[in-house]
Amino acid sequence: MTPLLLILLAALVLFWLDSMKARDLAAAGARDTCHQQGLQLLDATVTLSRLGLTRTPRGHATLARTYRFEYSRDGATRQTGFIRLRGHRIETIGLADDAG
């Protein structure tokens, strides 16, 4: 293997590991938010809906990810929420207006 190929492979592995950590953080945020609001987290998972670059308050480039999740107030209807991460920090958590 060439050194360039090894560097590319290592970068992909690091990106994948970073993405798994971010997904776990988003899933925990969704669980905690649903628990605090008395809502039921449906499917017990989050899905990545947006990925991009942003800057931290100090000006460093970092990944911005938006995850979506579904929840229910009554167990019959589905609502969609989102969690926006900047790096490995939750920046925003949003629920549909009728969530209370």
CSV table of C-alpha atoms in Angstrom, one decimal:
chain,number,residue,atom,x,y,z
A,1,MET,CA,0.0,0.0,0.0
A,2,THR,CA,1.2,3.5,-0.8
A,3,PRO,CA,1.5,6.0,2.1
A,4,LEU,CA,-1.2,8.2,0.5
A,5,LEU,CA,-3.6,5.3,0.5
A,6,LEU,CA,-2.8,4.5,4.2
A,7,ILE,CA,-3.4,8.1,5.1
A,8,LEU,CA,-6.7,8.1,3.3
A,9,LEU,CA,-7.7,4.9,5.0
A,10,ALA,CA,-6.7,6.2,8.4
A,11,ALA,CA,-8.7,9.4,7.8
A,12,LEU,CA,-11.8,7.4,6.9
A,13,VAL,CA,-11.5,5.3,10.0
A,14,LEU,CA,-11.1,8.3,12.2
A,15,PHE,CA,-14.1,10.0,10.5
A,16,TRP,CA,-16.2,6.9,11.1
A,17,LEU,CA,-15.2,6.7,14.8
A,18,ASP,CA,-16.0,10.4,15.2
A,19,SER,CA,-19.4,9.9,13.5
A,20,MET,CA,-20.3,7.0,15.8
A,21,LYS,CA,-19.4,9.1,18.9
A,22,ALA,CA,-21.5,12.0,17.6
A,23,ARG,CA,-24.4,9.7,16.8
A,24,ASP,CA,-24.3,8.2,20.4
A,25,LEU,CA,-24.3,11.7,21.8
A,26,ALA,CA,-27.3,12.7,19.7
A,27,ALA,CA,-29.1,9.6,20.7
A,28,ALA,CA,-28.5,10.2,24.4
A,29,GLY,CA,-29.7,13.8,24.0
A,30,ALA,CA,-32.9,12.6,22.3
A,31,ARG,CA,-33.5,10.1,25.1
A,32,ASP,CA,-32.9,12.6,27.8
A,33,THR,CA,-35.1,15.2,26.2
A,34,CYS,CA,-37.9,12.8,25.6
A,35,HIS,CA,-37.6,11.6,29.2
A,36,GLN,CA,-37.6,15.1,30.6
A,37,GLN,CA,-40.6,16.2,28.5
A,38,GLY,CA,-42.6,13.0,29.3
A,39,LEU,CA,-42.4,11.9,25.6
A,40,GLN,CA,-41.8,8.4,24.1
A,41,LEU,CA,-38.7,8.2,21.9
A,42,LEU,CA,-39.8,6.0,18.9
A,43,ASP,CA,-37.4,3.5,17.3
A,44,ALA,CA,-34.8,4.5,20.0
A,45,THR,CA,-32.5,6.0,17.4
A,46,VAL,CA,-31.5,9.1,15.5
A,47,THR,CA,-30.7,9.5,11.8
A,48,LEU,CA,-28.2,11.9,10.3
A,49,SER,CA,-30.0,14.5,8.1
A,50,ARG,CA,-27.3,17.1,7.5
A,51,LEU,CA,-23.5,17.2,7.7
A,52,GLY,CA,-21.4,20.3,7.1
A,53,LEU,CA,-18.5,22.4,8.2
A,54,THR,CA,-18.8,25.3,10.7
A,55,ARG,CA,-16.5,27.3,13.0
A,56,THR,CA,-16.2,27.1,16.7
A,57,PRO,CA,-16.4,30.4,18.7
A,58,ARG,CA,-12.6,30.4,18.7
A,59,GLY,CA,-12.6,30.2,14.9
A,60,HIS,CA,-11.6,26.5,14.4
A,61,ALA,CA,-13.2,24.5,11.7
A,62,THR,CA,-15.4,21.6,13.0
A,63,LEU,CA,-18.2,19.4,11.7
A,64,ALA,CA,-21.8,20.4,12.2
A,65,ARG,CA,-24.3,17.5,12.2
A,66,THR,CA,-28.1,17.6,12.4
A,67,TYR,CA,-29.8,14.4,13.5
A,68,ARG,CA,-33.6,13.7,13.4
A,69,PHE,CA,-35.6,11.5,15.7
A,70,GLU,CA,-39.2,10.6,16.1
A,71,TYR,CA,-41.2,10.8,19.4
A,72,SER,CA,-44.8,10.5,20.5
A,73,ARG,CA,-46.8,12.2,23.2
A,74,ASP,CA,-49.6,9.6,23.2
A,75,GLY,CA,-48.1,6.5,21.7
A,76,ALA,CA,-50.2,6.8,18.5
A,77,THR,CA,-48.9,9.9,16.7
A,78,ARG,CA,-45.4,10.6,15.4
A,79,GLN,CA,-43.6,13.9,15.7
A,80,THR,CA,-40.2,14.7,14.5
A,81,GLY,CA,-37.5,16.4,16.6
A,82,PHE,CA,-33.9,17.4,15.8
A,83,ILE,CA,-30.6,17.7,17.5
A,84,ARG,CA,-27.9,19.9,16.1
A,85,LEU,CA,-24.3,19.2,17.1
A,86,ARG,CA,-21.2,21.4,16.6
A,87,GLY,CA,-18.3,19.1,17.0
A,88,HIS,CA,-19.2,17.0,20.0
A,89,ARG,CA,-21.4,19.5,21.7
A,90,ILE,CA,-25.1,19.7,21.5
A,91,GLU,CA,-26.0,23.1,20.2
A,92,THR,CA,-29.8,22.9,19.7
A,93,ILE,CA,-32.6,20.4,20.4
A,94,GLY,CA,-35.9,21.1,18.8
A,95,LEU,CA,-39.3,19.5,19.1
A,96,ALA,CA,-42.5,20.1,17.2
A,97,ASP,CA,-44.6,23.0,18.5
A,98,ASP,CA,-47.4,20.7,19.9
A,99,ALA,CA,-44.9,18.8,22.1
A,100,GLY,CA,-45.6,21.1,25.0
